Structure formats: structure tokens, C-alpha cells
Amino acid sequence: MHTRIYLSSPHIGNMEHSFVEEAFRTNWIAPLGPHVDRFEEDLQKYVGVNHAAVLSSGTAAIHLALILLGVERGDEVICQSFTFSGSANPIVYQGATPVFIDSEKDTWNMDPQLLEDAIKDRVKRRRKPKAIIPVHLYGMPAKMSEIISIATQYEIPIIEDAAEALGSSINGKKCGSFGTMGVLSFNGNKIITTSGGGALLSNDEDFVKKARFLATQARDPAPHYEHTHIGYNYRMSNVLAGIGRGQMQVLDDRVAARRNNFDRYINFFSQKNQEGYSIKWSSEPEGFFSNRWLTTVVIDPKENNGISREIWRKAFEMANIESRPLWKPMHLQPVFRDIPFYGSNISSKLFQDGLCLPSSSNLTESDWGRILDILNDVLK
Ligand SMILES: Cc1ncc(COP(=O)(O)O)c(C=O)c1O
């Protein structure tokens, strides 16, 4: 049996090991220390924000952002439906209700028109949303200028979920820097990883200071343990921040490699389309730059001789290659039944016919041989 090819595997550079070794040598084995401070500085500089707090996960970052915006029991928060559950779960942690918005067809992210329809409708019901969570899914930026102009008009803050989009940008402005607060993830499958981790970004120092306070059990200044707030244990370890510092040094190489994967797949599919197939993907709108974290394609069996994404996925699996259906939208998840949803069938159709292809930045030529063999076999 061949070794397994994963959808998105960690890809460690030259410096991670020595930063981790330094943490051990200097005994900074704690959720604070020089690597934590430096990793935060690296992120601020790269994304172009004034403040960053590194945390235990992206989900923790979204949770803290909601708390900082005062989201409480009974509130509503607007969230993109086509996303991973980590975007939406923290809304429920706060006892609030998500309101899900469908995607638009260019970027597959939050549809600005549906966003405005939803806000108008919720306001009419005297349920003005407390926050908006757009997502840059698979690294493709959402239509932020339209979303920001609606959010500004209705005075609703944005929590920008850039968990999958570190390195993506719109007209040179990096994803993670558009919202009132931005969120990153360094989970093991992301474009760079700390094995697990996340970050909260903002230009508002107050938000990030409070996030650090809440993330370290909300300890008030006193020689004993004194608490006036409920806190969380959400800070990143200095050991893991060492991995993060090393990964920042290779981030641009990782973006280039993922974009190269995308080009390679798309050259292949373009050729197949000339032979009569109709395989689709999302193109970058003018000024948009995707890190192409995952290469994703849509294959409608009705337009492709009955070939479905499940036929591909199973053929990959037989060859010990991981692929995955596009994320199942939140409004179709059993756990979120009866939750308000604004939209039609764009995200549900993407889920039905879409597949994420192996997209690691460390795919070898032999991996590519195996992947393209399967794609060719199925499309024969
Ligand atoms: C879009 C999106 N939002 C949020 C998260 C949550 O991040 P984490 O896994 O670091 O908690 C993830 C990734 O896992 C994600 O892909």
C-alpha cells in the first residue's frame, strides 16, 4: 500500500525546531514568553494590524471576539452558512442564535445582498444582529468592500474569519485586517501551523488587551488571585509560538506552493473541459488574491457523463489519497435545524457537487503522479 496523501498536511521549515529548542533551553515552557511576544509582532507586521493576541485556537479567538462585542444570551449574530462549524459554534457558547447567510457565486462566500436583506428583516423583527461573521473560505477573500459598507450603514461590527486565509488579500490589503476584529487559525491542516492555535487581530488596542486578559483566566491585578470577570484558559503556549515564528519565515513560500498546486490542477481540468467535460472552480475577482489553501472544484454529474464528486472521492480513497466534499453548510447541519437562514441553494449545491483536492504545499512529484492518475482514470 502506498503511503497516505493528505488533504493538507503540516510543512515544517528550517527554524521551527531551533525556536522550540530555545524555549526548552531558556525554560519558557508556559503560556507566555518571548516566542509568544515575537509571534504576535510577526503576525501584526505581516497582516498589517496594530495588535494581535495568539491563542489556543481560532475557535477561541471567535469566542473572545463575541464576548468583547457584548454578545449575550438572546442576541443574534449573522454568520456565513458555507463554513466550518468553528465559525458558528462560539455564537451558541454565548447563548446567542446564529442567523445564516448563503453564498454568492463568484467567491462562494457571504452574499452581500442577502446580508442586507437579512439585516433589514431582523431589524424589522426588533432583533438587530450584534455582529457579522464573514468567512474567506478555502482562502478566497469574501466581498469585503460591499460587506463593510452594509455593516457600516447599520453600525454592526464585523468579526472577520480569516482562519483559512492567511496570506490572501484584496488590492494588497491582507485578509484578517478588514474586520473590527480578525481571526486566524494555526490548526494542523492550515497553511501554516503551530499544531493547534489561533490569533485575534485588531487595530483597537483595547480589544486585544481585553482578549489577553480574558484568555488568561481574567486575573485582576493583585498579589492573590482576584477575579471580577469570568475568564478562559485560551492563551497559546510559548513552545507552540516558537513553531509559529518558524512558520512565519516560510509563509510566502507556502502561499506560492499552494497557488502552484491550484494552477497545476486547473491546467489539467481546462484541458479536460476542452475535451467536453464541464468542471468548475472559483476564479479570483479583479484585485482579489487567494492563498489557494485548498484547491476546490465542482463537478455536476448531469454535465459530466454521470461522474460525481463521490466517484472521484472514492477512487482517491481506494488509492489511499484523502479528498473531502466541500464543507456542508451550517443551515443544513442537524445541530442548527430551525435556525434562521437567508438564501437559496448556492451553498447546498456547492456541497452536493464540490470536492477539495489534495492541496499540501509539500506534495512530491510522485504524489502528483498518483493524484493525476486517479483523475485521468475517472475522466476516461
Ligand atoms: C473557517 C474556519 N473558521 C474557524 C476555524 C476554527 O479554527 P480552529 O480549528 O483553530 O479552532 C476553522 C478551522 O478549523 C475554519 O476553517
mmCIF file of C-alpha atoms and ligand atoms in Angstrom:
data_model
loop_
_atom_site.group_PDB
_atom_site.id
_atom_site.type_symbol
_atom_site.label_atom_id
_atom_site.label_comp_id
_atom_site.label_asym_id
_atom_site.label_seq_id
_atom_site.Cartn_x
_atom_site.Cartn_y
_atom_site.Cartn_z
ATOM 1 C CA MET A 1 0.000 0.000 0.000
ATOM 2 C CA HIS A 2 1.186 3.496 -0.859
ATOM 3 C CA THR A 3 1.662 5.989 1.974
ATOM 4 C CA ARG A 4 -1.354 8.228 2.508
ATOM 5 C CA ILE A 5 -1.557 11.570 0.723
ATOM 6 C CA TYR A 6 -3.387 14.008 2.987
ATOM 7 C CA LEU A 7 -5.673 16.858 2.035
ATOM 8 C CA SER A 8 -3.473 19.433 3.756
ATOM 9 C CA SER A 9 -0.513 18.336 5.804
ATOM 10 C CA PRO A 10 1.878 20.306 8.026
ATOM 11 C CA HIS A 11 5.005 21.564 6.247
ATOM 12 C CA ILE A 12 7.775 22.500 8.630
ATOM 13 C CA GLY A 13 10.670 24.781 7.631
ATOM 14 C CA ASN A 14 14.240 25.105 8.913
ATOM 15 C CA MET A 15 13.793 27.238 12.037
ATOM 16 C CA GLU A 16 10.855 25.749 13.955
ATOM 17 C CA HIS A 17 12.986 23.139 15.696
ATOM 18 C CA SER A 18 15.564 25.615 16.965
ATOM 19 C CA PHE A 19 12.877 28.018 18.270
ATOM 20 C CA VAL A 20 11.258 25.143 20.180
ATOM 21 C CA GLU A 21 14.684 24.055 21.438
ATOM 22 C CA GLU A 22 15.282 27.639 22.597
ATOM 23 C CA ALA A 23 12.031 27.552 24.594
ATOM 24 C CA PHE A 24 13.295 24.417 26.363
ATOM 25 C CA ARG A 25 16.800 25.778 26.882
ATOM 26 C CA THR A 26 15.509 29.012 28.438
ATOM 27 C CA ASN A 27 12.750 27.220 30.390
ATOM 28 C CA TRP A 28 9.954 29.289 28.829
ATOM 29 C CA ILE A 29 7.523 26.347 28.880
ATOM 30 C CA ALA A 30 4.413 28.367 29.671
ATOM 31 C CA PRO A 31 1.536 30.222 28.014
ATOM 32 C CA LEU A 32 3.724 33.341 27.941
ATOM 33 C CA GLY A 33 7.286 34.148 26.951
ATOM 34 C CA PRO A 34 9.450 35.704 24.250
ATOM 35 C CA HIS A 35 8.159 33.500 21.393
ATOM 36 C CA VAL A 36 4.567 34.493 22.193
ATOM 37 C CA ASP A 37 5.515 38.189 22.013
ATOM 38 C CA ARG A 38 7.565 37.808 18.832
ATOM 39 C CA PHE A 39 4.968 35.643 17.064
ATOM 40 C CA GLU A 40 2.378 38.336 17.778
ATOM 41 C CA GLU A 41 4.708 41.001 16.353
ATOM 42 C CA ASP A 42 5.360 38.874 13.238
ATOM 43 C CA LEU A 43 1.614 38.483 12.652
ATOM 44 C CA GLN A 44 0.914 42.196 13.160
ATOM 45 C CA LYS A 45 3.565 43.107 10.634
ATOM 46 C CA TYR A 46 2.504 40.504 8.081
ATOM 47 C CA VAL A 47 -1.250 41.121 8.194
ATOM 48 C CA GLY A 48 -0.917 44.880 8.718
ATOM 49 C CA VAL A 49 -2.778 45.332 12.001
ATOM 50 C CA ASN A 50 -1.666 47.167 15.144
ATOM 51 C CA HIS A 51 -2.383 44.424 17.675
ATOM 52 C CA ALA A 52 -2.521 40.623 17.866
ATOM 53 C CA ALA A 53 -3.058 38.057 20.620
ATOM 54 C CA VAL A 54 -2.087 34.439 19.961
ATOM 55 C CA LEU A 55 -4.479 31.899 21.439
ATOM 56 C CA SER A 56 -5.157 28.186 21.783
ATOM 57 C CA SER A 57 -7.357 28.046 18.645
ATOM 58 C CA GLY A 58 -9.249 30.038 16.031
ATOM 59 C CA THR A 59 -12.491 28.973 17.696
ATOM 60 C CA ALA A 60 -11.272 30.535 20.978
ATOM 61 C CA ALA A 61 -10.479 33.750 19.056
ATOM 62 C CA ILE A 62 -14.032 33.935 17.666
ATOM 63 C CA HIS A 63 -15.441 33.213 21.126
ATOM 64 C CA LEU A 64 -13.423 36.047 22.695
ATOM 65 C CA ALA A 65 -14.379 38.430 19.860
ATOM 66 C CA LEU A 66 -18.069 37.757 20.533
ATOM 67 C CA ILE A 67 -17.593 38.357 24.274
ATOM 68 C CA LEU A 68 -15.724 41.606 23.565
ATOM 69 C CA LEU A 69 -18.631 42.797 21.405
ATOM 70 C CA GLY A 70 -21.024 42.099 24.265
ATOM 71 C CA VAL A 71 -22.855 39.183 22.622
ATOM 72 C CA GLU A 72 -25.094 37.602 25.243
ATOM 73 C CA ARG A 73 -27.961 35.190 25.739
ATOM 74 C CA GLY A 74 -30.857 36.057 23.447
ATOM 75 C CA ASP A 75 -28.758 38.045 20.937
ATOM 76 C CA GLU A 76 -28.462 37.215 17.249
ATOM 77 C CA VAL A 77 -25.215 37.051 15.246
ATOM 78 C CA ILE A 78 -25.074 36.838 11.460
ATOM 79 C CA CYS A 79 -22.729 34.139 10.114
ATOM 80 C CA GLN A 80 -21.826 32.799 6.686
ATOM 81 C CA SER A 81 -23.553 29.433 6.249
ATOM 82 C CA PHE A 82 -20.900 27.951 3.948
ATOM 83 C CA THR A 83 -18.149 27.487 6.525
ATOM 84 C CA PHE A 84 -16.627 25.158 9.095
ATOM 85 C CA SER A 85 -18.523 24.769 12.384
ATOM 86 C CA GLY A 86 -15.769 26.634 14.269
ATOM 87 C CA SER A 87 -17.156 29.904 12.829
ATOM 88 C CA ALA A 88 -20.627 29.347 14.296
ATOM 89 C CA ASN A 89 -20.247 27.266 17.476
ATOM 90 C CA PRO A 90 -18.955 30.145 19.652
ATOM 91 C CA ILE A 91 -22.179 32.074 18.949
ATOM 92 C CA VAL A 92 -24.005 29.262 20.737
ATOM 93 C CA TYR A 93 -21.408 29.187 23.558
ATOM 94 C CA GLN A 94 -22.646 32.708 24.354
ATOM 95 C CA GLY A 95 -26.283 31.592 24.399
ATOM 96 C CA ALA A 96 -26.920 33.654 21.253
ATOM 97 C CA THR A 97 -28.550 32.480 17.999
ATOM 98 C CA PRO A 98 -26.772 32.382 14.645
ATOM 99 C CA VAL A 99 -28.541 33.741 11.551
ATOM 100 C CA PHE A 100 -27.089 32.043 8.481
ATOM 101 C CA ILE A 101 -26.468 33.720 5.117
ATOM 102 C CA ASP A 102 -25.970 31.909 1.814
ATOM 103 C CA SER A 103 -23.037 32.382 -0.576
ATOM 104 C CA GLU A 104 -22.749 34.341 -3.813
ATOM 105 C CA LYS A 105 -21.451 32.627 -6.913
ATOM 106 C CA ASP A 106 -18.129 34.421 -7.522
ATOM 107 C CA THR A 107 -16.230 33.849 -4.272
ATOM 108 C CA TRP A 108 -18.597 31.266 -2.694
ATOM 109 C CA ASN A 109 -18.593 33.483 0.410
ATOM 110 C CA MET A 110 -21.270 35.634 2.133
ATOM 111 C CA ASP A 111 -23.658 37.217 -0.354
ATOM 112 C CA PRO A 112 -23.749 40.982 0.440
ATOM 113 C CA GLN A 113 -27.272 41.364 -0.973
ATOM 114 C CA LEU A 114 -28.608 38.559 1.245
ATOM 115 C CA LEU A 115 -26.719 40.079 4.170
ATOM 116 C CA GLU A 116 -28.566 43.360 3.703
ATOM 117 C CA ASP A 117 -31.935 41.560 3.251
ATOM 118 C CA ALA A 118 -31.315 39.645 6.487
ATOM 119 C CA ILE A 119 -30.320 42.729 8.491
ATOM 120 C CA LYS A 120 -33.429 44.609 7.298
ATOM 121 C CA ASP A 121 -35.628 41.661 8.222
ATOM 122 C CA ARG A 122 -34.055 41.131 11.653
ATOM 123 C CA VAL A 123 -34.291 44.868 12.407
ATOM 124 C CA LYS A 124 -37.979 44.805 11.431
ATOM 125 C CA ARG A 125 -38.442 41.989 13.974
ATOM 126 C CA ARG A 126 -36.601 44.149 16.568
ATOM 127 C CA ARG A 127 -33.714 41.666 16.561
ATOM 128 C CA LYS A 128 -30.840 43.773 15.254
ATOM 129 C CA PRO A 129 -27.784 41.461 14.929
ATOM 130 C CA LYS A 130 -24.883 42.140 17.281
ATOM 131 C CA ALA A 131 -22.126 41.092 14.875
ATOM 132 C CA ILE A 132 -21.445 39.776 11.364
ATOM 133 C CA ILE A 133 -19.054 36.862 10.696
ATOM 134 C CA PRO A 134 -17.985 36.664 7.040
ATOM 135 C CA VAL A 135 -15.509 33.895 6.107
ATOM 136 C CA HIS A 136 -12.777 33.711 3.444
ATOM 137 C CA LEU A 137 -13.428 30.052 2.712
ATOM 138 C CA TYR A 138 -10.598 27.958 1.232
ATOM 139 C CA GLY A 139 -8.551 31.185 1.194
ATOM 140 C CA MET A 140 -10.750 33.074 -1.279
ATOM 141 C CA PRO A 141 -11.489 36.560 0.109
ATOM 142 C CA ALA A 142 -15.145 37.440 0.667
ATOM 143 C CA LYS A 143 -16.511 40.608 -0.993
ATOM 144 C CA MET A 144 -15.336 42.751 1.907
ATOM 145 C CA SER A 145 -15.911 46.233 0.483
ATOM 146 C CA GLU A 146 -19.642 45.509 -0.045
ATOM 147 C CA ILE A 147 -19.930 43.716 3.316
ATOM 148 C CA ILE A 148 -18.141 46.532 5.162
ATOM 149 C CA SER A 149 -20.317 49.214 3.571
ATOM 150 C CA ILE A 150 -23.504 47.399 4.704
ATOM 151 C CA ALA A 151 -22.081 46.753 8.180
ATOM 152 C CA THR A 152 -21.110 50.424 8.482
ATOM 153 C CA GLN A 153 -24.533 51.600 7.325
ATOM 154 C CA TYR A 154 -26.267 49.527 10.012
ATOM 155 C CA GLU A 155 -23.476 50.041 12.590
ATOM 156 C CA ILE A 156 -22.811 46.347 13.154
ATOM 157 C CA PRO A 157 -19.223 45.216 13.910
ATOM 158 C CA ILE A 158 -17.503 42.555 11.777
ATOM 159 C CA ILE A 159 -15.629 39.513 13.107
ATOM 160 C CA GLU A 160 -13.610 38.539 10.046
ATOM 161 C CA ASP A 161 -12.990 34.779 9.969
ATOM 162 C CA ALA A 162 -9.662 34.537 8.133
ATOM 163 C CA ALA A 163 -8.884 31.102 9.625
ATOM 164 C CA GLU A 164 -8.243 29.650 6.144
ATOM 165 C CA ALA A 165 -6.946 32.821 4.512
ATOM 166 C CA LEU A 166 -3.596 33.848 5.997
ATOM 167 C CA GLY A 167 -1.688 35.298 3.021
ATOM 168 C CA SER A 168 -4.808 36.182 0.998
ATOM 169 C CA SER A 169 -5.584 39.818 0.189
ATOM 170 C CA ILE A 170 -7.801 42.280 -1.668
ATOM 171 C CA ASN A 171 -5.963 45.038 -3.553
ATOM 172 C CA GLY A 172 -2.891 44.294 -1.439
ATOM 173 C CA LYS A 173 -4.718 44.587 1.923
ATOM 174 C CA LYS A 174 -4.358 41.326 3.816
ATOM 175 C CA CYS A 175 -7.279 39.186 4.978
ATOM 176 C CA GLY A 176 -7.589 39.439 8.749
ATOM 177 C CA SER A 177 -7.190 43.240 8.647
ATOM 178 C CA PHE A 178 -10.670 44.177 7.356
ATOM 179 C CA GLY A 179 -12.932 43.477 10.331
ATOM 180 C CA THR A 180 -13.428 45.191 13.677
ATOM 181 C CA MET A 181 -11.532 42.068 14.730
ATOM 182 C CA GLY A 182 -9.903 39.374 12.604
ATOM 183 C CA VAL A 183 -9.395 35.687 13.384
ATOM 184 C CA LEU A 184 -6.662 33.267 12.251
ATOM 185 C CA SER A 185 -6.210 29.524 12.826
ATOM 186 C CA PHE A 186 -2.956 27.567 13.043
ATOM 187 C CA ASN A 187 -4.589 24.152 13.233
ATOM 188 C CA GLY A 188 -2.556 21.277 11.775
ATOM 189 C CA ASN A 189 -4.326 21.460 8.415
ATOM 190 C CA LYS A 190 -3.857 25.213 7.835
ATOM 191 C CA ILE A 191 -1.391 26.950 5.502
ATOM 192 C CA ILE A 192 0.949 27.391 8.473
ATOM 193 C CA THR A 193 0.508 25.560 11.752
ATOM 194 C CA THR A 194 1.516 25.528 15.402
ATOM 195 C CA SER A 195 -0.105 22.048 15.681
ATOM 196 C CA GLY A 196 -3.106 23.874 17.139
ATOM 197 C CA GLY A 197 -3.590 27.570 17.738
ATOM 198 C CA GLY A 198 -5.202 30.785 16.633
ATOM 199 C CA ALA A 199 -4.982 34.555 16.828
ATOM 200 C CA LEU A 200 -7.229 37.545 17.387
ATOM 201 C CA LEU A 201 -6.220 40.655 15.398
ATOM 202 C CA SER A 202 -7.414 44.244 15.678
ATOM 203 C CA ASN A 203 -6.356 47.830 15.239
ATOM 204 C CA ASP A 204 -8.160 48.551 18.515
ATOM 205 C CA GLU A 205 -5.680 48.032 21.327
ATOM 206 C CA ASP A 206 -8.432 47.818 23.908
ATOM 207 C CA PHE A 207 -9.982 44.730 22.299
ATOM 208 C CA VAL A 208 -6.689 42.856 22.128
ATOM 209 C CA LYS A 209 -5.672 43.814 25.679
ATOM 210 C CA LYS A 210 -9.029 42.583 26.978
ATOM 211 C CA ALA A 211 -8.693 39.398 24.901
ATOM 212 C CA ARG A 212 -5.340 38.649 26.587
ATOM 213 C CA PHE A 213 -6.913 39.327 29.995
ATOM 214 C CA LEU A 214 -9.895 37.016 29.372
ATOM 215 C CA ALA A 215 -7.666 34.352 27.768
ATOM 216 C CA THR A 216 -5.561 34.059 30.938
ATOM 217 C CA GLN A 217 -8.400 33.428 33.438
ATOM 218 C CA ALA A 218 -9.278 37.123 33.882
ATOM 219 C CA ARG A 219 -6.878 37.720 36.748
ATOM 220 C CA ASP A 220 -7.237 41.183 38.250
ATOM 221 C CA PRO A 221 -4.038 42.915 39.390
ATOM 222 C CA ALA A 222 -3.443 41.730 42.967
ATOM 223 C CA PRO A 223 -0.831 39.580 44.763
ATOM 224 C CA HIS A 224 -3.502 36.912 45.377
ATOM 225 C CA TYR A 225 -5.933 35.533 42.767
ATOM 226 C CA GLU A 226 -8.674 38.143 42.395
ATOM 227 C CA HIS A 227 -11.477 37.946 39.810
ATOM 228 C CA THR A 228 -14.183 40.369 38.776
ATOM 229 C CA HIS A 229 -14.822 38.607 35.417
ATOM 230 C CA ILE A 230 -15.256 35.035 34.192
ATOM 231 C CA GLY A 231 -12.069 34.071 32.390
ATOM 232 C CA TYR A 232 -10.886 31.393 29.966
ATOM 233 C CA ASN A 233 -7.734 29.372 29.505
ATOM 234 C CA TYR A 234 -7.202 30.292 25.861
ATOM 235 C CA ARG A 235 -3.592 31.534 25.601
ATOM 236 C CA MET A 236 -1.012 29.951 23.275
ATOM 237 C CA SER A 237 1.993 28.156 24.759
ATOM 238 C CA ASN A 238 5.442 29.697 24.250
ATOM 239 C CA VAL A 239 6.600 26.316 22.871
ATOM 240 C CA LEU A 240 3.959 26.384 20.120
ATOM 241 C CA ALA A 241 4.582 30.073 19.419
ATOM 242 C CA GLY A 242 8.158 29.000 18.629
ATOM 243 C CA ILE A 243 6.776 26.773 15.865
ATOM 244 C CA GLY A 244 4.691 29.735 14.689
ATOM 245 C CA ARG A 245 7.738 32.016 14.440
ATOM 246 C CA GLY A 246 9.483 29.464 12.245
ATOM 247 C CA GLN A 247 6.406 29.006 10.079
ATOM 248 C CA MET A 248 6.115 32.773 9.506
ATOM 249 C CA GLN A 249 9.512 32.669 7.796
ATOM 250 C CA VAL A 250 8.184 30.275 5.145
ATOM 251 C CA LEU A 251 4.599 31.563 4.857
ATOM 252 C CA ASP A 252 5.095 33.273 1.494
ATOM 253 C CA ASP A 253 6.731 30.112 0.104
ATOM 254 C CA ARG A 254 3.717 28.106 1.304
ATOM 255 C CA VAL A 255 1.315 30.508 -0.407
ATOM 256 C CA ALA A 256 3.318 30.216 -3.640
ATOM 257 C CA ALA A 257 3.303 26.405 -3.424
ATOM 258 C CA ARG A 258 -0.477 26.235 -2.817
ATOM 259 C CA ARG A 259 -1.139 28.604 -5.706
ATOM 260 C CA ASN A 260 1.114 26.450 -7.827
ATOM 261 C CA ASN A 261 -0.971 23.378 -6.873
ATOM 262 C CA PHE A 262 -4.086 25.257 -7.978
ATOM 263 C CA ASP A 263 -2.524 26.191 -11.345
ATOM 264 C CA ARG A 264 -1.472 22.619 -11.933
ATOM 265 C CA TYR A 265 -4.956 21.252 -11.232
ATOM 266 C CA ILE A 266 -6.643 23.948 -13.287
ATOM 267 C CA ASN A 267 -4.366 23.365 -16.307
ATOM 268 C CA PHE A 268 -5.382 19.727 -16.138
ATOM 269 C CA PHE A 269 -9.120 20.468 -15.822
ATOM 270 C CA SER A 270 -9.031 23.147 -18.516
ATOM 271 C CA GLN A 271 -7.703 20.519 -20.883
ATOM 272 C CA LYS A 272 -10.437 18.089 -19.828
ATOM 273 C CA ASN A 273 -13.048 20.787 -20.375
ATOM 274 C CA GLN A 274 -11.762 21.215 -23.940
ATOM 275 C CA GLU A 275 -12.427 17.503 -24.397
ATOM 276 C CA GLY A 276 -16.068 18.066 -23.419
ATOM 277 C CA TYR A 277 -16.180 17.972 -19.638
ATOM 278 C CA SER A 278 -17.568 20.836 -17.584
ATOM 279 C CA ILE A 279 -15.591 21.088 -14.362
ATOM 280 C CA LYS A 280 -15.837 24.386 -12.480
ATOM 281 C CA TRP A 281 -13.820 26.342 -9.921
ATOM 282 C CA SER A 282 -13.849 29.808 -8.379
ATOM 283 C CA SER A 283 -11.751 32.484 -10.087
ATOM 284 C CA GLU A 284 -10.297 35.490 -8.289
ATOM 285 C CA PRO A 285 -12.327 38.655 -8.916
ATOM 286 C CA GLU A 286 -10.284 41.723 -10.017
ATOM 287 C CA GLY A 287 -7.844 42.705 -7.223
ATOM 288 C CA PHE A 288 -8.515 39.532 -5.190
ATOM 289 C CA PHE A 289 -5.615 37.268 -4.237
ATOM 290 C CA SER A 290 -6.363 33.849 -2.726
ATOM 291 C CA ASN A 291 -3.747 31.826 -0.863
ATOM 292 C CA ARG A 292 -5.478 28.822 -2.532
ATOM 293 C CA TRP A 293 -5.250 26.973 0.781
ATOM 294 C CA LEU A 294 -7.296 24.168 -0.762
ATOM 295 C CA THR A 295 -7.956 23.639 -4.454
ATOM 296 C CA THR A 296 -11.686 23.036 -4.797
ATOM 297 C CA VAL A 297 -13.669 22.005 -7.884
ATOM 298 C CA VAL A 298 -17.303 21.391 -8.729
ATOM 299 C CA ILE A 299 -18.417 18.550 -10.960
ATOM 300 C CA ASP A 300 -22.122 18.292 -11.785
ATOM 301 C CA PRO A 301 -22.815 14.690 -12.871
ATOM 302 C CA LYS A 302 -25.534 15.925 -15.242
ATOM 303 C CA GLU A 303 -22.904 17.836 -17.252
ATOM 304 C CA ASN A 304 -20.146 15.216 -16.932
ATOM 305 C CA ASN A 305 -21.390 11.821 -18.136
ATOM 306 C CA GLY A 306 -22.683 10.944 -14.673
ATOM 307 C CA ILE A 307 -19.310 11.428 -12.991
ATOM 308 C CA SER A 308 -19.957 12.750 -9.497
ATOM 309 C CA ARG A 309 -17.615 14.076 -6.851
ATOM 310 C CA GLU A 310 -18.344 10.889 -4.860
ATOM 311 C CA ILE A 311 -16.925 8.735 -7.679
ATOM 312 C CA TRP A 312 -13.738 10.809 -7.508
ATOM 313 C CA ARG A 313 -13.595 10.801 -3.733
ATOM 314 C CA LYS A 314 -13.975 7.016 -3.531
ATOM 315 C CA ALA A 315 -11.401 6.439 -6.258
ATOM 316 C CA PHE A 316 -8.959 8.642 -4.338
ATOM 317 C CA GLU A 317 -9.715 6.798 -1.107
ATOM 318 C CA MET A 318 -9.050 3.407 -2.788
ATOM 319 C CA ALA A 319 -5.594 4.732 -3.658
ATOM 320 C CA ASN A 320 -5.057 5.989 -0.071
ATOM 321 C CA ILE A 321 -5.434 9.634 -1.086
ATOM 322 C CA GLU A 322 -7.514 11.961 1.063
ATOM 323 C CA SER A 323 -10.032 14.309 -0.535
ATOM 324 C CA ARG A 324 -13.175 15.776 1.049
ATOM 325 C CA PRO A 325 -16.575 17.097 -0.003
ATOM 326 C CA LEU A 326 -16.849 20.880 0.186
ATOM 327 C CA TRP A 327 -17.969 21.935 3.692
ATOM 328 C CA LYS A 328 -21.588 21.131 4.480
ATOM 329 C CA PRO A 329 -23.350 24.466 5.025
ATOM 330 C CA MET A 330 -24.366 25.269 8.600
ATOM 331 C CA HIS A 331 -28.048 25.724 7.702
ATOM 332 C CA LEU A 332 -28.118 22.026 6.640
ATOM 333 C CA GLN A 333 -26.466 20.745 9.834
ATOM 334 C CA PRO A 334 -28.785 18.804 12.150
ATOM 335 C CA VAL A 335 -27.446 20.721 15.148
ATOM 336 C CA PHE A 336 -28.557 24.018 13.564
ATOM 337 C CA ARG A 337 -32.023 22.970 12.390
ATOM 338 C CA ASP A 338 -34.692 25.630 12.970
ATOM 339 C CA ILE A 339 -32.061 28.408 12.790
ATOM 340 C CA PRO A 340 -32.937 31.393 10.536
ATOM 341 C CA PHE A 341 -31.385 31.159 7.046
ATOM 342 C CA TYR A 342 -31.393 33.709 4.221
ATOM 343 C CA GLY A 343 -30.628 32.377 0.779
ATOM 344 C CA SER A 344 -31.433 29.737 -1.776
ATOM 345 C CA ASN A 345 -29.344 26.821 -2.935
ATOM 346 C CA ILE A 346 -25.895 28.147 -3.862
ATOM 347 C CA SER A 347 -24.002 26.689 -0.888
ATOM 348 C CA SER A 348 -26.079 23.488 -0.802
ATOM 349 C CA LYS A 349 -25.278 22.891 -4.486
ATOM 350 C CA LEU A 350 -21.570 23.520 -3.825
ATOM 351 C CA PHE A 351 -21.722 20.941 -1.040
ATOM 352 C CA GLN A 352 -23.521 18.478 -3.292
ATOM 353 C CA ASP A 353 -21.095 18.604 -6.215
ATOM 354 C CA GLY A 354 -17.872 20.039 -4.811
ATOM 355 C CA LEU A 355 -14.639 18.331 -3.823
ATOM 356 C CA CYS A 356 -11.500 19.556 -2.029
ATOM 357 C CA LEU A 357 -8.420 18.081 -3.708
ATOM 358 C CA PRO A 358 -5.114 17.174 -2.039
ATOM 359 C CA SER A 359 -3.502 20.592 -1.575
ATOM 360 C CA SER A 360 -0.481 20.267 0.702
ATOM 361 C CA SER A 361 2.463 22.553 -0.004
ATOM 362 C CA ASN A 362 4.809 19.549 0.246
ATOM 363 C CA LEU A 363 3.305 17.291 -2.440
ATOM 364 C CA THR A 364 6.094 15.429 -4.242
ATOM 365 C CA GLU A 365 6.284 14.629 -7.966
ATOM 366 C CA SER A 366 5.443 11.045 -7.095
ATOM 367 C CA ASP A 367 2.346 12.250 -5.158
ATOM 368 C CA TRP A 368 1.310 14.269 -8.211
ATOM 369 C CA GLY A 369 1.721 11.206 -10.388
ATOM 370 C CA ARG A 370 -0.670 9.234 -8.181
ATOM 371 C CA ILE A 371 -3.221 12.080 -7.960
ATOM 372 C CA LEU A 372 -3.288 12.758 -11.717
ATOM 373 C CA ASP A 373 -3.513 9.027 -12.486
ATOM 374 C CA ILE A 374 -6.735 8.828 -10.468
ATOM 375 C CA LEU A 375 -8.199 11.958 -12.043
ATOM 376 C CA ASN A 376 -7.347 10.637 -15.511
ATOM 377 C CA ASP A 377 -8.765 7.190 -14.800
ATOM 378 C CA VAL A 378 -12.085 8.573 -13.638
ATOM 379 C CA LEU A 379 -12.354 11.028 -16.552
ATOM 380 C CA LYS A 380 -11.569 8.416 -19.224
HETATM 381 C C1 LIG B 1 -13.366 28.849 8.523
HETATM 382 C C2 LIG B 1 -12.891 28.384 9.847
HETATM 383 N N1 LIG B 1 -13.272 29.040 10.947
HETATM 384 C C3 LIG B 1 -12.838 28.672 12.169
HETATM 385 C C4 LIG B 1 -11.994 27.606 12.342
HETATM 386 C C5 LIG B 1 -11.603 27.232 13.728
HETATM 387 O O1 LIG B 1 -10.226 27.259 13.922
HETATM 388 P P1 LIG B 1 -9.546 26.249 14.981
HETATM 389 O O2 LIG B 1 -9.567 24.885 14.399
HETATM 390 O O3 LIG B 1 -8.155 26.795 15.136
HETATM 391 O O4 LIG B 1 -10.329 26.359 16.254
HETATM 392 C C6 LIG B 1 -11.549 26.894 11.215
HETATM 393 C C7 LIG B 1 -10.603 25.788 11.245
HETATM 394 O O5 LIG B 1 -10.521 24.832 11.874
HETATM 395 C C8 LIG B 1 -12.035 27.277 9.952
HETATM 396 O O6 LIG B 1 -11.666 26.600 8.854
#
